[in-house]
Amino acid sequence: MVTGGSSGIGRALVRSYAANGARVVAVARSEEGLAATAAGLAAGRVSTVAADLTTETGRRAVATRVAHLGGTLDVVVHAAGALGPVGPQAALARYPADAWYEVFEVNCSAVHFLHQQVAPALGRGVAPAVIAVSSTVGRSGRGEWGMYSISKRALEGWLEVLADEWPGRVYSVNPGGTRTAMRAAALPEEDPNTLPSPEDIMPLFLRLAHQAAPEPSGAKLDARDWIGRDPWQGLREGGDQ
């Protein structure tokens, strides 16, 4: 399952996993965006759920779809995210209250409460894994990134606790600067042609979804380290990718 599957890194994840043989549940608010994500993929590879994960109704809709599809998840990737204000207007002394709550809800609270809904399905999975898309400004707080930075730091802490108490595999992946609409909104003066595309950073996400991935639970990894590399490098020969 991939959240945020209607655009950007989430869309690339859905398409990459499906192209490599997975059956994927793609979740996002935009039904139109999800349809565009699934377009052209093999029939039956992608099941879409249009849902607002900041609501109990939306999270239950996802869990219900998973149950209808057999009730088992091997991998959940939390790629949905909200940016909120950045730059001088995001200084903590003036950060707006509505954006504060909204960004935290999307980037952290929704992840936690969705996990509660799907944990039983993950418990039935094969070498189950939770992968969350973090951020450079989540690894180290940065001024004028406001709640985006704070919420990603909180997400890192949530992953640490989960890795300590849950028997499955837990990974934090920092994509680094990537050519997405969110990145363009945050840094409009940046030349997008200097950045890797979402498709470029897929190797590490593919690798971590493999049941034989050797990376230890709790690892904090950087997707850029795997650009251009074989995601199956060093994995058990003959393993199901």
PDB file of C-alpha atoms in Angstrom:
ATOM      1  CA  MET A   1       0.000   0.000   0.000  1.00  0.00           C
ATOM      2  CA  VAL A   2       1.222   3.469  -0.916  1.00  0.00           C
ATOM      3  CA  THR A   3      -0.285   6.671   0.441  1.00  0.00           C
ATOM      4  CA  GLY A   4       0.031   9.888  -1.512  1.00  0.00           C
ATOM      5  CA  GLY A   5      -0.268   7.782  -4.649  1.00  0.00           C
ATOM      6  CA  SER A   6      -1.832  10.439  -6.867  1.00  0.00           C
ATOM      7  CA  SER A   7       1.307  12.447  -7.653  1.00  0.00           C
ATOM      8  CA  GLY A   8       5.032  12.922  -7.181  1.00  0.00           C
ATOM      9  CA  ILE A   9       7.012  10.306  -5.297  1.00  0.00           C
ATOM     10  CA  GLY A  10       3.845   8.434  -4.343  1.00  0.00           C
ATOM     11  CA  ARG A  11       2.803   8.043  -7.972  1.00  0.00           C
ATOM     12  CA  ALA A  12       6.279   6.798  -8.923  1.00  0.00           C
ATOM     13  CA  LEU A  13       6.148   4.290  -6.065  1.00  0.00           C
ATOM     14  CA  VAL A  14       2.811   2.857  -7.157  1.00  0.00           C
ATOM     15  CA  ARG A  15       3.905   2.522 -10.767  1.00  0.00           C
ATOM     16  CA  SER A  16       7.330   1.130  -9.894  1.00  0.00           C
ATOM     17  CA  TYR A  17       6.011  -1.491  -7.498  1.00  0.00           C
ATOM     18  CA  ALA A  18       3.294  -2.538  -9.938  1.00  0.00           C
ATOM     19  CA  ALA A  19       5.786  -2.756 -12.812  1.00  0.00           C
ATOM     20  CA  ASN A  20       7.890  -5.101 -10.678  1.00  0.00           C
ATOM     21  CA  GLY A  21       5.038  -7.505 -10.037  1.00  0.00           C
ATOM     22  CA  ALA A  22       3.410  -6.201  -6.862  1.00  0.00           C
ATOM     23  CA  ARG A  23      -0.303  -5.737  -6.307  1.00  0.00           C
ATOM     24  CA  VAL A  24      -0.625  -2.215  -4.963  1.00  0.00           C
ATOM     25  CA  VAL A  25      -3.308  -0.348  -3.045  1.00  0.00           C
ATOM     26  CA  ALA A  26      -2.857   3.313  -3.986  1.00  0.00           C
ATOM     27  CA  VAL A  27      -4.360   5.856  -1.590  1.00  0.00           C
ATOM     28  CA  ALA A  28      -4.819   9.612  -1.992  1.00  0.00           C
ATOM     29  CA  ARG A  29      -7.474  12.301  -1.788  1.00  0.00           C
ATOM     30  CA  SER A  30      -7.669  12.854  -5.542  1.00  0.00           C
ATOM     31  CA  GLU A  31      -9.658  10.229  -7.424  1.00  0.00           C
ATOM     32  CA  GLU A  32      -8.605  11.806 -10.711  1.00  0.00           C
ATOM     33  CA  GLY A  33      -4.946  11.727  -9.725  1.00  0.00           C
ATOM     34  CA  LEU A  34      -5.185   8.095  -8.711  1.00  0.00           C
ATOM     35  CA  ALA A  35      -6.755   7.216 -12.047  1.00  0.00           C
ATOM     36  CA  ALA A  36      -3.831   8.897 -13.815  1.00  0.00           C
ATOM     37  CA  THR A  37      -1.401   6.919 -11.656  1.00  0.00           C
ATOM     38  CA  ALA A  38      -3.034   3.604 -12.575  1.00  0.00           C
ATOM     39  CA  ALA A  39      -3.395   4.411 -16.274  1.00  0.00           C
ATOM     40  CA  GLY A  40      -1.534   1.999 -18.540  1.00  0.00           C
ATOM     41  CA  LEU A  41      -0.625  -0.481 -15.819  1.00  0.00           C
ATOM     42  CA  ALA A  42      -1.528  -4.148 -16.105  1.00  0.00           C
ATOM     43  CA  ALA A  43      -5.090  -4.959 -15.114  1.00  0.00           C
ATOM     44  CA  GLY A  44      -5.449  -5.946 -11.487  1.00  0.00           C
ATOM     45  CA  ARG A  45      -2.104  -4.532 -10.409  1.00  0.00           C
ATOM     46  CA  VAL A  46      -3.454  -1.373  -8.759  1.00  0.00           C
ATOM     47  CA  SER A  47      -6.501  -0.862  -6.570  1.00  0.00           C
ATOM     48  CA  THR A  48      -7.244   2.790  -5.779  1.00  0.00           C
ATOM     49  CA  VAL A  49      -8.867   4.298  -2.702  1.00  0.00           C
ATOM     50  CA  ALA A  50      -9.778   7.997  -2.714  1.00  0.00           C
ATOM     51  CA  ALA A  51      -9.687   8.910   0.976  1.00  0.00           C
ATOM     52  CA  ASP A  52      -8.697  11.726   3.321  1.00  0.00           C
ATOM     53  CA  LEU A  53      -6.347  10.047   5.761  1.00  0.00           C
ATOM     54  CA  THR A  54      -6.703  12.823   8.328  1.00  0.00           C
ATOM     55  CA  THR A  55     -10.226  11.526   9.007  1.00  0.00           C
ATOM     56  CA  GLU A  56     -11.358   8.349  10.732  1.00  0.00           C
ATOM     57  CA  THR A  57     -13.777   7.761   7.859  1.00  0.00           C
ATOM     58  CA  GLY A  58     -10.967   7.893   5.318  1.00  0.00           C
ATOM     59  CA  ARG A  59      -8.725   5.562   7.281  1.00  0.00           C
ATOM     60  CA  ARG A  60     -11.512   3.058   7.771  1.00  0.00           C
ATOM     61  CA  ALA A  61     -12.238   3.141   4.050  1.00  0.00           C
ATOM     62  CA  VAL A  62      -8.635   2.099   3.399  1.00  0.00           C
ATOM     63  CA  ALA A  63      -8.771  -0.705   5.964  1.00  0.00           C
ATOM     64  CA  THR A  64     -12.062  -1.920   4.497  1.00  0.00           C
ATOM     65  CA  ARG A  65     -10.573  -2.062   0.996  1.00  0.00           C
ATOM     66  CA  VAL A  66      -7.575  -3.999   2.291  1.00  0.00           C
ATOM     67  CA  ALA A  67      -9.937  -6.449   3.984  1.00  0.00           C
ATOM     68  CA  HIS A  68     -11.901  -6.914   0.758  1.00  0.00           C
ATOM     69  CA  LEU A  69      -8.644  -7.612  -1.086  1.00  0.00           C
ATOM     70  CA  GLY A  70      -7.738 -10.450   1.261  1.00  0.00           C
ATOM     71  CA  GLY A  71      -6.758  -8.701   4.478  1.00  0.00           C
ATOM     72  CA  THR A  72      -2.999  -8.995   4.074  1.00  0.00           C
ATOM     73  CA  LEU A  73      -0.324  -6.348   3.521  1.00  0.00           C
ATOM     74  CA  ASP A  74       3.374  -7.029   3.074  1.00  0.00           C
ATOM     75  CA  VAL A  75       4.484  -3.394   2.755  1.00  0.00           C
ATOM     76  CA  VAL A  76       3.036   0.001   3.640  1.00  0.00           C
ATOM     77  CA  VAL A  77       4.746   3.128   2.318  1.00  0.00           C
ATOM     78  CA  HIS A  78       3.701   6.416   3.885  1.00  0.00           C
ATOM     79  CA  ALA A  79       4.386   8.910   1.100  1.00  0.00           C
ATOM     80  CA  ALA A  80       1.499  11.347   1.606  1.00  0.00           C
ATOM     81  CA  GLY A  81       2.659  14.739   2.767  1.00  0.00           C
ATOM     82  CA  ALA A  82       1.701  18.373   3.227  1.00  0.00           C
ATOM     83  CA  LEU A  83       4.169  21.249   2.934  1.00  0.00           C
ATOM     84  CA  GLY A  84       2.515  24.276   4.513  1.00  0.00           C
ATOM     85  CA  PRO A  85       4.221  27.689   4.539  1.00  0.00           C
ATOM     86  CA  VAL A  86       7.981  27.888   4.022  1.00  0.00           C
ATOM     87  CA  GLY A  87      10.341  30.856   3.958  1.00  0.00           C
ATOM     88  CA  PRO A  88      10.123  33.962   6.159  1.00  0.00           C
ATOM     89  CA  GLN A  89       6.369  33.507   6.621  1.00  0.00           C
ATOM     90  CA  ALA A  90       7.099  30.109   8.208  1.00  0.00           C
ATOM     91  CA  ALA A  91       9.207  31.527  11.045  1.00  0.00           C
ATOM     92  CA  LEU A  92       7.893  30.036  14.274  1.00  0.00           C
ATOM     93  CA  ALA A  93       7.050  33.436  15.743  1.00  0.00           C
ATOM     94  CA  ARG A  94       4.422  33.961  13.061  1.00  0.00           C
ATOM     95  CA  TYR A  95       3.551  30.468  11.817  1.00  0.00           C
ATOM     96  CA  PRO A  96      -0.241  30.307  11.252  1.00  0.00           C
ATOM     97  CA  ALA A  97      -2.231  28.052  13.568  1.00  0.00           C
ATOM     98  CA  ASP A  98      -4.396  26.485  10.843  1.00  0.00           C
ATOM     99  CA  ALA A  99      -1.350  25.382   8.828  1.00  0.00           C
ATOM    100  CA  TRP A 100       0.343  24.131  12.004  1.00  0.00           C
ATOM    101  CA  TYR A 101      -2.459  21.679  12.752  1.00  0.00           C
ATOM    102  CA  GLU A 102      -3.104  20.698   9.122  1.00  0.00           C
ATOM    103  CA  VAL A 103       0.502  19.831   8.272  1.00  0.00           C
ATOM    104  CA  PHE A 104       0.998  17.850  11.479  1.00  0.00           C
ATOM    105  CA  GLU A 105      -2.219  15.932  10.866  1.00  0.00           C
ATOM    106  CA  VAL A 106      -1.143  14.870   7.368  1.00  0.00           C
ATOM    107  CA  ASN A 107       2.539  14.212   8.026  1.00  0.00           C
ATOM    108  CA  CYS A 108       2.367  12.528  11.410  1.00  0.00           C
ATOM    109  CA  SER A 109      -1.046  11.909  12.989  1.00  0.00           C
ATOM    110  CA  ALA A 110      -2.545  10.333   9.857  1.00  0.00           C
ATOM    111  CA  VAL A 111       0.436   7.976   9.618  1.00  0.00           C
ATOM    112  CA  HIS A 112      -0.031   6.831  13.207  1.00  0.00           C
ATOM    113  CA  PHE A 113      -3.772   6.293  13.091  1.00  0.00           C
ATOM    114  CA  LEU A 114      -3.677   4.627   9.681  1.00  0.00           C
ATOM    115  CA  HIS A 115      -1.058   2.233  11.031  1.00  0.00           C
ATOM    116  CA  GLN A 116      -3.451   1.279  13.818  1.00  0.00           C
ATOM    117  CA  GLN A 117      -6.082   0.453  11.193  1.00  0.00           C
ATOM    118  CA  VAL A 118      -3.808  -1.682   9.004  1.00  0.00           C
ATOM    119  CA  ALA A 119      -1.514  -3.253  11.626  1.00  0.00           C
ATOM    120  CA  PRO A 120      -3.531  -6.517  11.670  1.00  0.00           C
ATOM    121  CA  ALA A 121      -3.158  -6.844   7.874  1.00  0.00           C
ATOM    122  CA  LEU A 122       0.580  -6.168   8.166  1.00  0.00           C
ATOM    123  CA  GLY A 123       0.778  -8.819  10.870  1.00  0.00           C
ATOM    124  CA  ARG A 124      -0.413 -11.359   8.310  1.00  0.00           C
ATOM    125  CA  GLY A 125       2.147 -10.218   5.719  1.00  0.00           C
ATOM    126  CA  VAL A 126       5.391 -11.841   4.629  1.00  0.00           C
ATOM    127  CA  ALA A 127       8.340 -10.091   6.329  1.00  0.00           C
ATOM    128  CA  PRO A 128       6.116  -7.011   6.698  1.00  0.00           C
ATOM    129  CA  ALA A 129       7.647  -3.582   6.318  1.00  0.00           C
ATOM    130  CA  VAL A 130       6.648  -0.001   7.052  1.00  0.00           C
ATOM    131  CA  ILE A 131       8.521   2.578   4.998  1.00  0.00           C
ATOM    132  CA  ALA A 132       8.032   6.300   5.583  1.00  0.00           C
ATOM    133  CA  VAL A 133       9.168   9.127   3.330  1.00  0.00           C
ATOM    134  CA  SER A 134      11.101  11.526   5.532  1.00  0.00           C
ATOM    135  CA  SER A 135      13.029  14.657   4.574  1.00  0.00           C
ATOM    136  CA  THR A 136      16.415  16.281   4.938  1.00  0.00           C
ATOM    137  CA  VAL A 137      14.759  18.909   7.149  1.00  0.00           C
ATOM    138  CA  GLY A 138      13.242  16.091   9.187  1.00  0.00           C
ATOM    139  CA  ARG A 139      16.613  14.564   9.912  1.00  0.00           C
ATOM    140  CA  SER A 140      17.840  17.944  11.183  1.00  0.00           C
ATOM    141  CA  GLY A 141      15.456  20.807  11.949  1.00  0.00           C
ATOM    142  CA  ARG A 142      15.816  23.834   9.705  1.00  0.00           C
ATOM    143  CA  GLY A 143      14.610  27.374  10.171  1.00  0.00           C
ATOM    144  CA  GLU A 144      11.832  28.748   7.963  1.00  0.00           C
ATOM    145  CA  TRP A 145      10.517  25.269   7.188  1.00  0.00           C
ATOM    146  CA  GLY A 146       8.044  25.465  10.055  1.00  0.00           C
ATOM    147  CA  MET A 147       5.731  22.560  10.757  1.00  0.00           C
ATOM    148  CA  TYR A 148       6.973  20.633   7.730  1.00  0.00           C
ATOM    149  CA  SER A 149      10.364  20.242   9.400  1.00  0.00           C
ATOM    150  CA  ILE A 150       8.833  19.680  12.845  1.00  0.00           C
ATOM    151  CA  SER A 151       6.352  17.077  11.635  1.00  0.00           C
ATOM    152  CA  LYS A 152       9.005  15.143   9.732  1.00  0.00           C
ATOM    153  CA  ARG A 153      11.167  15.152  12.881  1.00  0.00           C
ATOM    154  CA  ALA A 154       8.155  13.811  14.768  1.00  0.00           C
ATOM    155  CA  LEU A 155       7.702  11.166  12.075  1.00  0.00           C
ATOM    156  CA  GLU A 156      11.315  10.079  12.585  1.00  0.00           C
ATOM    157  CA  GLY A 157      10.599   9.686  16.302  1.00  0.00           C
ATOM    158  CA  TRP A 158       7.433   7.694  15.592  1.00  0.00           C
ATOM    159  CA  LEU A 159       9.416   5.342  13.368  1.00  0.00           C
ATOM    160  CA  GLU A 160      12.039   4.856  16.080  1.00  0.00           C
ATOM    161  CA  VAL A 161       9.364   3.851  18.601  1.00  0.00           C
ATOM    162  CA  LEU A 162       7.651   1.562  16.086  1.00  0.00           C
ATOM    163  CA  ALA A 163      10.941  -0.147  15.245  1.00  0.00           C
ATOM    164  CA  ASP A 164      11.550  -0.768  18.943  1.00  0.00           C
ATOM    165  CA  GLU A 165       8.169  -2.324  19.685  1.00  0.00           C
ATOM    166  CA  TRP A 166       6.937  -3.903  16.434  1.00  0.00           C
ATOM    167  CA  PRO A 167       8.396  -7.194  15.136  1.00  0.00           C
ATOM    168  CA  GLY A 168       8.231  -6.140  11.477  1.00  0.00           C
ATOM    169  CA  ARG A 169      10.708  -4.047   9.515  1.00  0.00           C
ATOM    170  CA  VAL A 170      10.666  -0.247   9.799  1.00  0.00           C
ATOM    171  CA  TYR A 171      12.546   2.184   7.559  1.00  0.00           C
ATOM    172  CA  SER A 172      12.907   5.929   7.214  1.00  0.00           C
ATOM    173  CA  VAL A 173      13.852   7.032   3.690  1.00  0.00           C
ATOM    174  CA  ASN A 174      15.009  10.555   2.932  1.00  0.00           C
ATOM    175  CA  PRO A 175      14.424  11.162  -0.788  1.00  0.00           C
ATOM    176  CA  GLY A 176      16.532  14.315  -0.866  1.00  0.00           C
ATOM    177  CA  GLY A 177      15.619  17.106  -3.258  1.00  0.00           C
ATOM    178  CA  THR A 178      13.409  15.554  -5.951  1.00  0.00           C
ATOM    179  CA  ARG A 179      11.663  16.986  -9.007  1.00  0.00           C
ATOM    180  CA  THR A 180       8.127  17.242  -7.639  1.00  0.00           C
ATOM    181  CA  ALA A 181       5.413  19.879  -7.437  1.00  0.00           C
ATOM    182  CA  MET A 182       5.929  20.101  -3.667  1.00  0.00           C
ATOM    183  CA  ARG A 183       9.621  20.828  -4.114  1.00  0.00           C
ATOM    184  CA  ALA A 184       8.824  23.495  -6.705  1.00  0.00           C
ATOM    185  CA  ALA A 185       6.365  25.109  -4.297  1.00  0.00           C
ATOM    186  CA  ALA A 186       8.969  25.141  -1.524  1.00  0.00           C
ATOM    187  CA  LEU A 187      11.860  26.423  -3.669  1.00  0.00           C
ATOM    188  CA  PRO A 188      10.424  28.102  -6.782  1.00  0.00           C
ATOM    189  CA  GLU A 189      13.785  29.644  -7.703  1.00  0.00           C
ATOM    190  CA  GLU A 190      15.444  26.212  -8.000  1.00  0.00           C
ATOM    191  CA  ASP A 191      16.072  24.741 -11.450  1.00  0.00           C
ATOM    192  CA  PRO A 192      14.125  21.438 -11.458  1.00  0.00           C
ATOM    193  CA  ASN A 193      16.424  20.063 -14.139  1.00  0.00           C
ATOM    194  CA  THR A 194      19.184  19.860 -11.515  1.00  0.00           C
ATOM    195  CA  LEU A 195      17.155  17.393  -9.446  1.00  0.00           C
ATOM    196  CA  PRO A 196      16.554  13.658  -9.847  1.00  0.00           C
ATOM    197  CA  SER A 197      13.056  12.633 -10.871  1.00  0.00           C
ATOM    198  CA  PRO A 198      10.841  10.533  -8.589  1.00  0.00           C
ATOM    199  CA  GLU A 199      11.550   7.565 -10.868  1.00  0.00           C
ATOM    200  CA  ASP A 200      15.300   8.033 -10.339  1.00  0.00           C
ATOM    201  CA  ILE A 201      15.022   7.417  -6.588  1.00  0.00           C
ATOM    202  CA  MET A 202      12.958   4.238  -6.774  1.00  0.00           C
ATOM    203  CA  PRO A 203      15.754   1.625  -6.374  1.00  0.00           C
ATOM    204  CA  LEU A 204      15.975   1.907  -2.583  1.00  0.00           C
ATOM    205  CA  PHE A 205      12.188   1.746  -2.163  1.00  0.00           C
ATOM    206  CA  LEU A 206      12.088  -1.381  -4.332  1.00  0.00           C
ATOM    207  CA  ARG A 207      14.882  -2.948  -2.331  1.00  0.00           C
ATOM    208  CA  LEU A 208      13.291  -2.321   1.061  1.00  0.00           C
ATOM    209  CA  ALA A 209      10.019  -3.892  -0.078  1.00  0.00           C
ATOM    210  CA  HIS A 210      11.813  -7.163  -0.836  1.00  0.00           C
ATOM    211  CA  GLN A 211      11.328  -9.718   1.927  1.00  0.00           C
ATOM    212  CA  ALA A 212      15.061 -10.493   1.908  1.00  0.00           C
ATOM    213  CA  ALA A 213      16.277  -6.892   2.213  1.00  0.00           C
ATOM    214  CA  PRO A 214      19.233  -6.979   4.632  1.00  0.00           C
ATOM    215  CA  GLU A 215      18.840  -3.430   5.942  1.00  0.00           C
ATOM    216  CA  PRO A 216      18.062  -3.610   9.689  1.00  0.00           C
ATOM    217  CA  SER A 217      14.741  -2.446  11.085  1.00  0.00           C
ATOM    218  CA  GLY A 218      15.004   1.134  12.266  1.00  0.00           C
ATOM    219  CA  ALA A 219      17.488   2.097   9.561  1.00  0.00           C
ATOM    220  CA  LYS A 220      17.507   5.698   8.324  1.00  0.00           C
ATOM    221  CA  LEU A 221      18.440   5.636   4.670  1.00  0.00           C
ATOM    222  CA  ASP A 222      18.944   8.055   1.775  1.00  0.00           C
ATOM    223  CA  ALA A 223      17.313   7.275  -1.566  1.00  0.00           C
ATOM    224  CA  ARG A 224      19.973   9.200  -3.472  1.00  0.00           C
ATOM    225  CA  ASP A 225      22.582   6.646  -2.385  1.00  0.00           C
ATOM    226  CA  TRP A 226      20.819   4.085  -4.593  1.00  0.00           C
ATOM    227  CA  ILE A 227      20.252   6.128  -7.741  1.00  0.00           C
ATOM    228  CA  GLY A 228      21.370   4.087 -10.733  1.00  0.00           C
ATOM    229  CA  ARG A 229      22.042   0.971  -8.667  1.00  0.00           C
ATOM    230  CA  ASP A 230      20.511  -2.497  -8.903  1.00  0.00           C
ATOM    231  CA  PRO A 231      17.907  -2.673  -6.119  1.00  0.00           C
ATOM    232  CA  TRP A 232      18.272  -6.443  -5.903  1.00  0.00           C
ATOM    233  CA  GLN A 233      22.033  -6.283  -5.312  1.00  0.00           C
ATOM    234  CA  GLY A 234      23.084  -8.834  -2.716  1.00  0.00           C
ATOM    235  CA  LEU A 235      19.606 -10.220  -2.136  1.00  0.00           C
ATOM    236  CA  ARG A 236      18.882 -13.930  -1.980  1.00  0.00           C
ATOM    237  CA  GLU A 237      19.000 -15.427  -5.470  1.00  0.00           C
ATOM    238  CA  GLY A 238      15.654 -16.599  -6.701  1.00  0.00           C
ATOM    239  CA  GLY A 239      13.781 -14.508  -4.132  1.00  0.00           C
ATOM    240  CA  ASP A 240      10.400 -13.108  -5.166  1.00  0.00           C
ATOM    241  CA  GLN A 241      10.897  -9.462  -6.090  1.00  0.00           C
TER     242      GLN A 241
END
